[in-house]
Tab-separated table of C-alpha atoms in Angstrom:
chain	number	residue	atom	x	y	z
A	1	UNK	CA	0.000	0.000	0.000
A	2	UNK	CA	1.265	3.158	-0.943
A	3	UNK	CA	1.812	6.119	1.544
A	4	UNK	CA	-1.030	8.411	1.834
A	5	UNK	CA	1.391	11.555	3.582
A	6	UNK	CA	2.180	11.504	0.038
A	7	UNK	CA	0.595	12.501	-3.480
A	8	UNK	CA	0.426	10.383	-5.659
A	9	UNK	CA	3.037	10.344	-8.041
A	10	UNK	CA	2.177	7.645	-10.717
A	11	UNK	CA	4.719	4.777	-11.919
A	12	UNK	CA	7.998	4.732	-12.092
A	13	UNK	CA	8.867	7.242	-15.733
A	14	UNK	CA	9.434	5.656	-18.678
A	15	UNK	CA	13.276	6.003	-19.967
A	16	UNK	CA	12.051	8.249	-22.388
A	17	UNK	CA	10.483	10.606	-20.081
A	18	UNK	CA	13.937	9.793	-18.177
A	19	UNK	CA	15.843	10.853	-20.966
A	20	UNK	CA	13.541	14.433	-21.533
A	21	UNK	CA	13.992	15.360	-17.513
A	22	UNK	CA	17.390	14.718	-18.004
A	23	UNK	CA	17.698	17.011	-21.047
A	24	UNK	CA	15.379	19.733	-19.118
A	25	UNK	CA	17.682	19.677	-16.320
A	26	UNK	CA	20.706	20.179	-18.677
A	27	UNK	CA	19.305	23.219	-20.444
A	28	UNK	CA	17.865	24.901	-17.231
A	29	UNK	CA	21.393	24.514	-15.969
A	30	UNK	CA	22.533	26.341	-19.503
A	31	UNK	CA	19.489	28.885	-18.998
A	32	UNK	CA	20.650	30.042	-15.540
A	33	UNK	CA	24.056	31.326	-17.379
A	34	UNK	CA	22.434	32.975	-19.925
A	35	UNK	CA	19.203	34.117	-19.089
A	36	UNK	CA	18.315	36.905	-16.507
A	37	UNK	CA	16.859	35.812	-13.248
A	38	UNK	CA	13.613	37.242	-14.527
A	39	UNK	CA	12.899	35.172	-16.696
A	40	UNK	CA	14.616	32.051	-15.646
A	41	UNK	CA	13.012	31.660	-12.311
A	42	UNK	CA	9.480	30.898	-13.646
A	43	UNK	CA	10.959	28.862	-16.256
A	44	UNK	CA	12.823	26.040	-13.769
A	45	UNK	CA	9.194	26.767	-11.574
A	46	UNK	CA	7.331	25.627	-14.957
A	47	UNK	CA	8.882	22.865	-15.911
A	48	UNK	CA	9.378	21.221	-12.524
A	49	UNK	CA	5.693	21.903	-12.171
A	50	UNK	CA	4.913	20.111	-15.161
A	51	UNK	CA	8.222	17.363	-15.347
A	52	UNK	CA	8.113	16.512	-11.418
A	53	UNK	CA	12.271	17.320	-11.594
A	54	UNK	CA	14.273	15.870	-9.230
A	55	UNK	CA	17.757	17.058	-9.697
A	56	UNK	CA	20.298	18.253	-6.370
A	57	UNK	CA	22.206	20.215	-9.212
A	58	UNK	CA	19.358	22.262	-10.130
A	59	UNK	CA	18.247	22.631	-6.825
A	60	UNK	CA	21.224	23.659	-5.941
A	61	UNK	CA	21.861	26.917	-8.482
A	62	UNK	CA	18.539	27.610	-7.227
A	63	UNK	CA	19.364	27.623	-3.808
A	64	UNK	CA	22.197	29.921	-4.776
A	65	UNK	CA	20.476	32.364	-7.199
A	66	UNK	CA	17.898	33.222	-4.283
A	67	UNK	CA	20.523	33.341	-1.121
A	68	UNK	CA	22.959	35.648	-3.446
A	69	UNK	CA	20.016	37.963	-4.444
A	70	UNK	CA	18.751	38.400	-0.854
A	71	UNK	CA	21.912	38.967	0.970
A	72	UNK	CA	22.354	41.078	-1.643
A	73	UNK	CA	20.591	43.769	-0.419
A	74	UNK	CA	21.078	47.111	0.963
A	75	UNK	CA	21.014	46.117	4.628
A	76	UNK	CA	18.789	47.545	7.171
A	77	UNK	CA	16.894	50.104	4.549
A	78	UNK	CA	14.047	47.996	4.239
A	79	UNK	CA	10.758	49.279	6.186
A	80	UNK	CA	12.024	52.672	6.718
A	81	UNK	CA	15.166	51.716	8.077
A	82	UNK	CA	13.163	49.595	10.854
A	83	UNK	CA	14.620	46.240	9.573
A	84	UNK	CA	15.377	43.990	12.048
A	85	UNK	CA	18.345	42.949	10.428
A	86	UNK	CA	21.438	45.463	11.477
A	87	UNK	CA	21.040	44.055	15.113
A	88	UNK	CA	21.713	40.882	14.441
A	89	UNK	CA	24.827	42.205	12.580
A	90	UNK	CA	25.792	44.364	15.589
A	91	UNK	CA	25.915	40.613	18.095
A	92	UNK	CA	27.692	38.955	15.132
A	93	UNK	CA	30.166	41.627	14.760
A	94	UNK	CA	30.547	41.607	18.960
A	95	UNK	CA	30.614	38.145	19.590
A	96	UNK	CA	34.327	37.370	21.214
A	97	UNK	CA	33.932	34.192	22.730
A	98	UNK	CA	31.716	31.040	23.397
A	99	UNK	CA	30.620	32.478	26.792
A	100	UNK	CA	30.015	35.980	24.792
A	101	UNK	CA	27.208	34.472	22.691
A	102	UNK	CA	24.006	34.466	24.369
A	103	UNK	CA	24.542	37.814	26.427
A	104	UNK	CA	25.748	39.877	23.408
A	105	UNK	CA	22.504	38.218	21.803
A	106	UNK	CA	20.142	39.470	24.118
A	107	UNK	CA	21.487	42.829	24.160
A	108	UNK	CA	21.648	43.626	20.914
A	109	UNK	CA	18.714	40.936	18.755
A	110	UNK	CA	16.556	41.215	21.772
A	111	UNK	CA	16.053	37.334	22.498
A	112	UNK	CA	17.210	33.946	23.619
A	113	UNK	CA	17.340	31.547	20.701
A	114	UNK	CA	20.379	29.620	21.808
A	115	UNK	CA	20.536	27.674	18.818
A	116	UNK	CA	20.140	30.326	16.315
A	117	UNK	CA	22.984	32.708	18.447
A	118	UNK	CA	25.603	29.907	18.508
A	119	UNK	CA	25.135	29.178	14.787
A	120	UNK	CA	26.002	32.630	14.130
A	121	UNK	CA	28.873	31.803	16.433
A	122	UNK	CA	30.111	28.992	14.297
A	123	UNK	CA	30.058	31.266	11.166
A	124	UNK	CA	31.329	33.950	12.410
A	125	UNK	CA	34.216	31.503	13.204
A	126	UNK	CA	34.229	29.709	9.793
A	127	UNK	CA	34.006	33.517	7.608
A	128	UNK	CA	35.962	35.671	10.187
A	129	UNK	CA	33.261	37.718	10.763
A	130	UNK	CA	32.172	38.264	7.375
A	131	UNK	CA	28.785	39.822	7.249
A	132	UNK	CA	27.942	39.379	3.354
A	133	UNK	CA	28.732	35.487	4.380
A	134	UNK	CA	26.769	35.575	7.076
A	135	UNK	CA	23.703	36.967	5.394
A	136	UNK	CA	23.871	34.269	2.493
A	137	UNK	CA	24.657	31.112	4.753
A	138	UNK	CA	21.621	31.588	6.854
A	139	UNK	CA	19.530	31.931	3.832
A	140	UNK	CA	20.625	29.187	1.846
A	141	UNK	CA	20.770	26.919	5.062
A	142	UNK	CA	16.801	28.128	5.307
A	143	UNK	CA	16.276	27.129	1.803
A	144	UNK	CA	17.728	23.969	1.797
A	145	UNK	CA	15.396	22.789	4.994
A	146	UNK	CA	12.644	23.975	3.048
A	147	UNK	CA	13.425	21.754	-0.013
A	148	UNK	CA	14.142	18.654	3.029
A	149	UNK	CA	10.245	19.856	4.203
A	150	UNK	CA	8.654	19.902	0.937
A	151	UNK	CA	10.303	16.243	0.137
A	152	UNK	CA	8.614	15.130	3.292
A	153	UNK	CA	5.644	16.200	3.044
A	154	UNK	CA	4.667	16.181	-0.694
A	155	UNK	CA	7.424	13.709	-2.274
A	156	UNK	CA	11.251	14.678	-3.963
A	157	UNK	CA	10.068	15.146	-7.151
A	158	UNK	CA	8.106	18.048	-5.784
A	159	UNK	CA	10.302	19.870	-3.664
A	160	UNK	CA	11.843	21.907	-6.282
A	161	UNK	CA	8.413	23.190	-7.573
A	162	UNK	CA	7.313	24.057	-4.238
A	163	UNK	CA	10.046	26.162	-2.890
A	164	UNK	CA	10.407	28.450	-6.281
A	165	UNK	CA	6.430	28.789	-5.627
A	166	UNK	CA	7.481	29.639	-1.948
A	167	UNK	CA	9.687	31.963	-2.841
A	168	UNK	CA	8.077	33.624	-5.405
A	169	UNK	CA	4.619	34.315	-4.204
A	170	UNK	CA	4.065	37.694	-1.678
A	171	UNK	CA	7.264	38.888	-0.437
A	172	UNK	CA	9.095	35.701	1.131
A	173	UNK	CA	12.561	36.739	0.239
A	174	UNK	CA	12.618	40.290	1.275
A	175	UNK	CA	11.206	40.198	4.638
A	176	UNK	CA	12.595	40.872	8.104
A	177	UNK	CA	15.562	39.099	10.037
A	178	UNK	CA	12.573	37.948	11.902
A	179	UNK	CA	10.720	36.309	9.475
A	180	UNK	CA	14.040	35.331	7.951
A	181	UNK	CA	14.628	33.289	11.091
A	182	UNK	CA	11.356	31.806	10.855
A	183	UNK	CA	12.223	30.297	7.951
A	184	UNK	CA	14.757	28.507	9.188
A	185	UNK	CA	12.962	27.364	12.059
A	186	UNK	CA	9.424	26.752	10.506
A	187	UNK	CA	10.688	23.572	8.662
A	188	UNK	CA	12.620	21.738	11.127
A	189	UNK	CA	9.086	22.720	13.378
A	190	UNK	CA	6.868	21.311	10.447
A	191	UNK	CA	8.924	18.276	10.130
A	192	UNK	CA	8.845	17.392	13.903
A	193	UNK	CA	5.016	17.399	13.167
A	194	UNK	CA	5.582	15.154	10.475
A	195	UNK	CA	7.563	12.825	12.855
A	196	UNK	CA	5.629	12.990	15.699
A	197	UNK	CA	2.630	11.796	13.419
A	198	UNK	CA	3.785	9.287	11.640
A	199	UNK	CA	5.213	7.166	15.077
A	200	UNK	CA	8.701	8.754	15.088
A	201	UNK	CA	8.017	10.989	18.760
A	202	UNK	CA	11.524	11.004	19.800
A	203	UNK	CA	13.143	12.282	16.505
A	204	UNK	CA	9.857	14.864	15.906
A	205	UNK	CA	10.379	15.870	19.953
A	206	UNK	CA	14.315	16.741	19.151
A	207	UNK	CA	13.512	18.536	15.806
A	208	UNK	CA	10.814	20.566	17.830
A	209	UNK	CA	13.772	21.531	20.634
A	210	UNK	CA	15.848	22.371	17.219
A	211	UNK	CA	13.561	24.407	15.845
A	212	UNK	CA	12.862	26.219	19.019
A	213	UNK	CA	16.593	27.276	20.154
A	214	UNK	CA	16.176	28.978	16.353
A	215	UNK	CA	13.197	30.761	17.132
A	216	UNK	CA	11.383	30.092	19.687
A	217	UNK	CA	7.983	32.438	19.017
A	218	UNK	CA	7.686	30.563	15.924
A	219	UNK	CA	8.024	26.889	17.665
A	220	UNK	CA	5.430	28.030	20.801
A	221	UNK	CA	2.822	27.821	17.594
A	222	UNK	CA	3.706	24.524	17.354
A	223	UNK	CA	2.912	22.982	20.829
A	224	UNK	CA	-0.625	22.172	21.265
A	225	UNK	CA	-0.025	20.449	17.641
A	226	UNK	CA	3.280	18.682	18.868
A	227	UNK	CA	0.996	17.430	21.899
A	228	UNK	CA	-1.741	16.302	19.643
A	229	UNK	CA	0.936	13.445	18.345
A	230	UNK	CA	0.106	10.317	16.040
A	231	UNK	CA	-3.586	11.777	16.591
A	232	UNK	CA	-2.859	14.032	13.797
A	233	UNK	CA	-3.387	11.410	11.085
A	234	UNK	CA	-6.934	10.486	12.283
A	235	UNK	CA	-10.069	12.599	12.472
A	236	UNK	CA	-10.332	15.315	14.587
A	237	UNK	CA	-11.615	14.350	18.181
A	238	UNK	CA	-12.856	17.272	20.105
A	239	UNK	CA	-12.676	15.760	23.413
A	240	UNK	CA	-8.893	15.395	23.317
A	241	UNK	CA	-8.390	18.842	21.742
A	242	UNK	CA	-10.678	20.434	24.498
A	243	UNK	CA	-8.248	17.874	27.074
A	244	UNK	CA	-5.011	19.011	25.330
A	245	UNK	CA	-6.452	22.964	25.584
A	246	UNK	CA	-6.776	22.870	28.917
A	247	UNK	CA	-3.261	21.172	29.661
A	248	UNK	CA	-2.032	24.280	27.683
A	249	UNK	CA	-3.821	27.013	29.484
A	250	UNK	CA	-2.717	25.774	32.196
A	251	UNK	CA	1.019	25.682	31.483
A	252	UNK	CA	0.462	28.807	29.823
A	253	UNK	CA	-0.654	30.444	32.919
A	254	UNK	CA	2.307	28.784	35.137
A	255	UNK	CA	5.309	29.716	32.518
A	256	UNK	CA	3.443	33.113	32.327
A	257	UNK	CA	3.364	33.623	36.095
A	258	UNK	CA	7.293	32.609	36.154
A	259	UNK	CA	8.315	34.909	33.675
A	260	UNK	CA	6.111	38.182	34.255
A	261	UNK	CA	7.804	37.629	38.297
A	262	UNK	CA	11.184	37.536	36.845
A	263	UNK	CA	10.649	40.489	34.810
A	264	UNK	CA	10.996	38.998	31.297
A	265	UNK	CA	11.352	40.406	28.042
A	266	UNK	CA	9.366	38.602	26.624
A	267	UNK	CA	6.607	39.156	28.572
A	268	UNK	CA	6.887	42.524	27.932
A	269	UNK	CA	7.266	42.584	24.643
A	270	UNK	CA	3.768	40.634	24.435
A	271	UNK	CA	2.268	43.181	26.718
A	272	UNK	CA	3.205	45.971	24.799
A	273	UNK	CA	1.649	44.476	21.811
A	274	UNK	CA	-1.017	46.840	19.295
A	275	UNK	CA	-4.064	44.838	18.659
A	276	UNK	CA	-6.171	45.499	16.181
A	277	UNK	CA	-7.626	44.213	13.127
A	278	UNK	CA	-5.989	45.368	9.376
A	279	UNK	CA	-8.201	44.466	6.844
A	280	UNK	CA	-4.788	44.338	4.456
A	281	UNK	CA	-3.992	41.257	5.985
A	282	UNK	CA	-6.842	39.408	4.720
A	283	UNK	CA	-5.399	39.490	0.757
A	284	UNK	CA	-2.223	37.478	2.411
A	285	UNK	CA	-5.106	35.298	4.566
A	286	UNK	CA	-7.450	34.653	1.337
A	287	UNK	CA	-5.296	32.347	-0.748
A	288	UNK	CA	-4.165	29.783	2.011
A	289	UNK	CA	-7.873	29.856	2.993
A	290	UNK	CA	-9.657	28.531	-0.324
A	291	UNK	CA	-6.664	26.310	-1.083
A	292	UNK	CA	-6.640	25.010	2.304
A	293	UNK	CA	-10.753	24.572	2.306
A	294	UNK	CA	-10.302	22.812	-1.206
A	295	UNK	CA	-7.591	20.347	-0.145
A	296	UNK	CA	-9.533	19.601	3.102
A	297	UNK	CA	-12.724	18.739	0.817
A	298	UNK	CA	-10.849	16.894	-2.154
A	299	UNK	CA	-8.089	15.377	-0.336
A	300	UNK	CA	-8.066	11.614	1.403
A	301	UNK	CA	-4.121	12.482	3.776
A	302	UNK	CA	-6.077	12.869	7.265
A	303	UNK	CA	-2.727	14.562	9.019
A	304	UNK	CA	-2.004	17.522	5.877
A	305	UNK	CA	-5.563	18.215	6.519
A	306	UNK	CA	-5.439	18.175	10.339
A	307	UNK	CA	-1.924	20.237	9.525
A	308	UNK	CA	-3.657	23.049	7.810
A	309	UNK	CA	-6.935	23.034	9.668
A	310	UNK	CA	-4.856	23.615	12.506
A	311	UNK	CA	-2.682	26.550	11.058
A	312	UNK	CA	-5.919	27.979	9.281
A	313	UNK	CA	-6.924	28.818	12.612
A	314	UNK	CA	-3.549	30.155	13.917
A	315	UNK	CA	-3.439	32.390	10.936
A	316	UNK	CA	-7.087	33.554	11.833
A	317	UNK	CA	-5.988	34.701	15.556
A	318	UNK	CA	-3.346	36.397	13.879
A	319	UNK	CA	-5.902	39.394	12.826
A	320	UNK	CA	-6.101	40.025	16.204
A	321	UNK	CA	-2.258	41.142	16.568
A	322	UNK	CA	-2.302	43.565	12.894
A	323	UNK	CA	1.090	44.671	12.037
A	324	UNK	CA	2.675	41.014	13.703
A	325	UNK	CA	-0.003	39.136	11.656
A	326	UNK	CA	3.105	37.783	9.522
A	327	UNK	CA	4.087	35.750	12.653
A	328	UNK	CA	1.146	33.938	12.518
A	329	UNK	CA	0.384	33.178	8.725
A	330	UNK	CA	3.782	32.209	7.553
A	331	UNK	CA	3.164	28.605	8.153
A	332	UNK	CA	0.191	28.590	6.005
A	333	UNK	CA	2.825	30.559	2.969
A	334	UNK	CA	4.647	27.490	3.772
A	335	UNK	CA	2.264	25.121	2.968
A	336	UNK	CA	0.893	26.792	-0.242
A	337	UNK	CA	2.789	24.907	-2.800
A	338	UNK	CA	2.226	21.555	-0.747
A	339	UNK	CA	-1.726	22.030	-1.057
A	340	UNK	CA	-1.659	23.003	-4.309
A	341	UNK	CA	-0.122	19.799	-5.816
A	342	UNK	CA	-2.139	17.592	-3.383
A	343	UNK	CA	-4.914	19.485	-4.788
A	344	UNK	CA	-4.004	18.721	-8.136
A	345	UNK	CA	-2.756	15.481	-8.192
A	346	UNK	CA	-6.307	14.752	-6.256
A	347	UNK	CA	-8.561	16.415	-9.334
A	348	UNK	CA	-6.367	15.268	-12.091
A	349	UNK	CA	-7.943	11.848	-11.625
A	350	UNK	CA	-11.198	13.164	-12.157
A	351	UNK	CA	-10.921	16.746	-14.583
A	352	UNK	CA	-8.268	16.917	-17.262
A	353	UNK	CA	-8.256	20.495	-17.020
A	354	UNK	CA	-7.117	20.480	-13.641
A	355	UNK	CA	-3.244	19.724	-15.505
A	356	UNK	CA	-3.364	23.726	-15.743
A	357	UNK	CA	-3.437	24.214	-11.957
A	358	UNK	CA	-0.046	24.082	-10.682
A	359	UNK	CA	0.977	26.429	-13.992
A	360	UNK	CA	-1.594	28.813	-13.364
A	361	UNK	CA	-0.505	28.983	-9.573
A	362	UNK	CA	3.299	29.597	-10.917
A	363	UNK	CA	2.133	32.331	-12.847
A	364	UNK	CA	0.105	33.881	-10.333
A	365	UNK	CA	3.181	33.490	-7.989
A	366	UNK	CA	5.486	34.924	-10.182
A	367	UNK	CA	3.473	38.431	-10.881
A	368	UNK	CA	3.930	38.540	-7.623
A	369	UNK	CA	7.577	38.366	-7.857
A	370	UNK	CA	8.169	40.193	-10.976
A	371	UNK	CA	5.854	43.624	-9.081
A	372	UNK	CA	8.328	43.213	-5.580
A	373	UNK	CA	11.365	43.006	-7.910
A	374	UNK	CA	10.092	45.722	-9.585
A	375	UNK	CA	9.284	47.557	-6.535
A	376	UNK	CA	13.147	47.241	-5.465
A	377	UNK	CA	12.159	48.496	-1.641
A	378	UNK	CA	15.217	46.380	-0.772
A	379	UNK	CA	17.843	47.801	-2.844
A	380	UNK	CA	18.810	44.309	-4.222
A	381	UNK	CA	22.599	44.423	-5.463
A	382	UNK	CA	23.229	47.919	-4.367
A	383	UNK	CA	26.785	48.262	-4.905
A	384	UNK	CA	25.695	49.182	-8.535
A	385	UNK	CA	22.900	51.133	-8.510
A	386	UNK	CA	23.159	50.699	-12.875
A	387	UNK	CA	22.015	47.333	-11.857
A	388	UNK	CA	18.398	46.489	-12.734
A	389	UNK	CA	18.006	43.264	-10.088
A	390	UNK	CA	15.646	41.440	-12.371
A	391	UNK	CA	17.662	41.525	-15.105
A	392	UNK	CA	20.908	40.095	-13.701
A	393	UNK	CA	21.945	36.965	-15.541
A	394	UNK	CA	23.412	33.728	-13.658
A	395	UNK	CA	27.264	34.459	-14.737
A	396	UNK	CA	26.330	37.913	-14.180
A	397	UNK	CA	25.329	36.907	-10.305
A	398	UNK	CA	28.541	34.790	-9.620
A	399	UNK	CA	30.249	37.928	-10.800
A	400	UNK	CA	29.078	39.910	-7.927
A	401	UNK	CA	29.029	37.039	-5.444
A	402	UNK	CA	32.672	37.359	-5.698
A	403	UNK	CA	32.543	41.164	-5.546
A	404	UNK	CA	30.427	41.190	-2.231
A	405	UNK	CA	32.882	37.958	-1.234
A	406	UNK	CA	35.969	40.600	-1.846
A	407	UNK	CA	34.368	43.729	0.048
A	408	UNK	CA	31.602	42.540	1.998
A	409	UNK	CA	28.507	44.671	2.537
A	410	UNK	CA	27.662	47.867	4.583
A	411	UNK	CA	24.632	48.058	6.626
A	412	UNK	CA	22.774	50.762	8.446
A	413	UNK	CA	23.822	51.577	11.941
A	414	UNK	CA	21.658	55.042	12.682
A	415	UNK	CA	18.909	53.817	14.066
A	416	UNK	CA	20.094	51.020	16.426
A	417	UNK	CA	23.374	50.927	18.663
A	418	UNK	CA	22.086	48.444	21.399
């Protein structure tokens, strides 16, 4: 019997459809050299869409092309110079010794992710302090757990698709330190739900301690979900969630008492919150929502269901917290591409038309990303401002890799000094 926390993918391909993947994969490779990011991005999206690619070279460049074009930017500019980022770069730059870590991390990033501090630590230690190096090693190390997510939870042949889909649809690769630290976190965090689910508790328990010393707002999310365990793959029973709610409130209130008597940042932080609703928030919110209602309804995989019931509703009490509503709906981004081929695959069985659903969801993803590369808010590969972003070809990007390798980046320190 096959395994229903996957789509279906159909028999093993012919030799001849072998043989045309393989010659895909060699002229994508070609096309990244020659053709700007533009217009290559969609293509590789397209045709692993259509082809179900599965190549670690491809994956790879891509990989590349996205860290080198985000760490490319003009750092701390971004929101009205209110980007999280230059703090982050202040502990990096202070860090002097193992002990140094976590107390130069609170003072300057504002938390306690141990795990996230002391891997800045180690590449600080490996790049001697390089910031450009930095930047582009904690993206790519996000993007390659998001490719080890999507082959989890929707198969290897359809990892690929779904992280150019990720990255191309809203803003994913221009947003905050914060949410860029989510996205390392979110899927270690998804995976451990993955684990836990499928009767693997002690490796899904260790990849949920993982993903919380990298960001541990992000990973709280995950709890009641993590406690919900193998239950995830059968249907919903209200008695236990109502059980497993209470068990949570309760520990909420405890860990709450304990840190609002010691005074805690965090605490604080929460305290000082703006609520309020932004109606913006709901074009973000509207997507995830019908996809997620239409895989619920069309799809037979009982824990992706239960997985973006669950988050459906997270992203919902997210409208409560306006400008922080991010937090609370990036999960759901995440699990865009993942619903749309399990929606496919489910309809192609019964409407041929339903072939033209993943390329119809590239292209709406990608006018997405052509109007924020457009938009240029981040400044992407500001050393030359003669530098149109989108048009930058692949040779053209290992060019300036090496230039930013040679002289690093500058980032803005007028707003922040602690």
């Amino acid at each position: 019997m096959r395994d229903l926390s996957l789509p279906y993918e159909g028999n093993v391909p012919s030799l001849t459809l072998q043989k045309t993947q393989l010659l895909s994969v060699l002229l994508l490779l070609l096309g990244y050299v020659v053709l700007p990011l533009f217009a290559w991005v969609p293509l590789v999206a397209l045709v692993a869409g259509i082809m179900r690619i599965q190549s670690k070279v491809l994956a790879t460049l891509v990989v590349f092309a996205f860290a080198m074009l985000i760490a490319s930017r003009h750092l701390g500019y971004l929101y009205g110079k209110s980007d999280d980022l230059p703090s982050y770069l202040l502990a990096y730059e202070a860090y002097s010794s193992f002990l140094s870590v976590l107390p130069l991390t609170v003072l300057y990033a504002k938390n306690g992710d141990v795990g996230f501090a002391y891997l800045s630590y180690a590449i600080q230690g490996l790049t001697d302090t390089h910031l450009f190096l930095y930047f582009f090693s904690i993206v790519a190390l996000s993007l390659w757990a998001y490719l080890r997510f999507a082959k989890a939870y929707a198969g290897a042949h359809w990892a690929l698709f779904c992280l150019l889909c990720y990255l191309m649809f809203f803003k994913t690769f221009q947003i905050q330190w914060m949410i860029i630290r989510s996205c390392l976190a979110l899927p270690i965090l998804l995976l451990s739900l993955h684990y836990v689910a499928h009767d693997q508790r002690k490796k899904g328990i260790l990849l949920y301690l993982v993903g919380f010393s990298l960001h541990g707002a992000t990973a709280i999310l995950f709890f009641p979900a993590l406690l919900y365990g193998r239950a995830l793959k059968e249907p919903l029973d209200f008695a236990r969630l109502a059980k497993y709610a209470g068990y949570l409130l309760i520990a909420g209130i405890v860990v709450g008492g304990v840190l609002m008597a010691l005074g805690s940042y965090v605490i604080a932080k929460v305290m000082s919150q703006d609520l309020g609703f932004n109606a913006e928030n709901a074009v973000v919110y509207i997507v995830p929502l019908v996809l997620g209602v239409l895989v619920m309804l069309q799809c037979e995989n009982r824990f992706l269901k239960n997985v973006i019931l669950y988050f459906l509703l997270i992203g919902a009490f997210g409208f409560v917290f306006g400008k922080n509503f991010y937090r609370f709906v990036h999960p759901l981004l995440f699990l865009l591409p993942i619903m749309v081929v399990y929606l496919s695959e489910a309809l192609i069985k019964r409407h041929r038309l339903a072939h033209l659903i993943r390329p119809a969801y590239v292209v709406l993803c990608y006018l997405s990303f052509t109007y924020v590369m457009q938009l240029d808010e981040p400044n992407f590969y500001y050393k030359d401002p003669l530098i149109v972003p989108e048009n930058v070809t692949g040779a053209e990007q290992v060019q300036l890799f090496d230039q930013y390798v040679e002289e690093d980046v500058i980032y803005y320190k007028g707003w922040r000094t602690r």
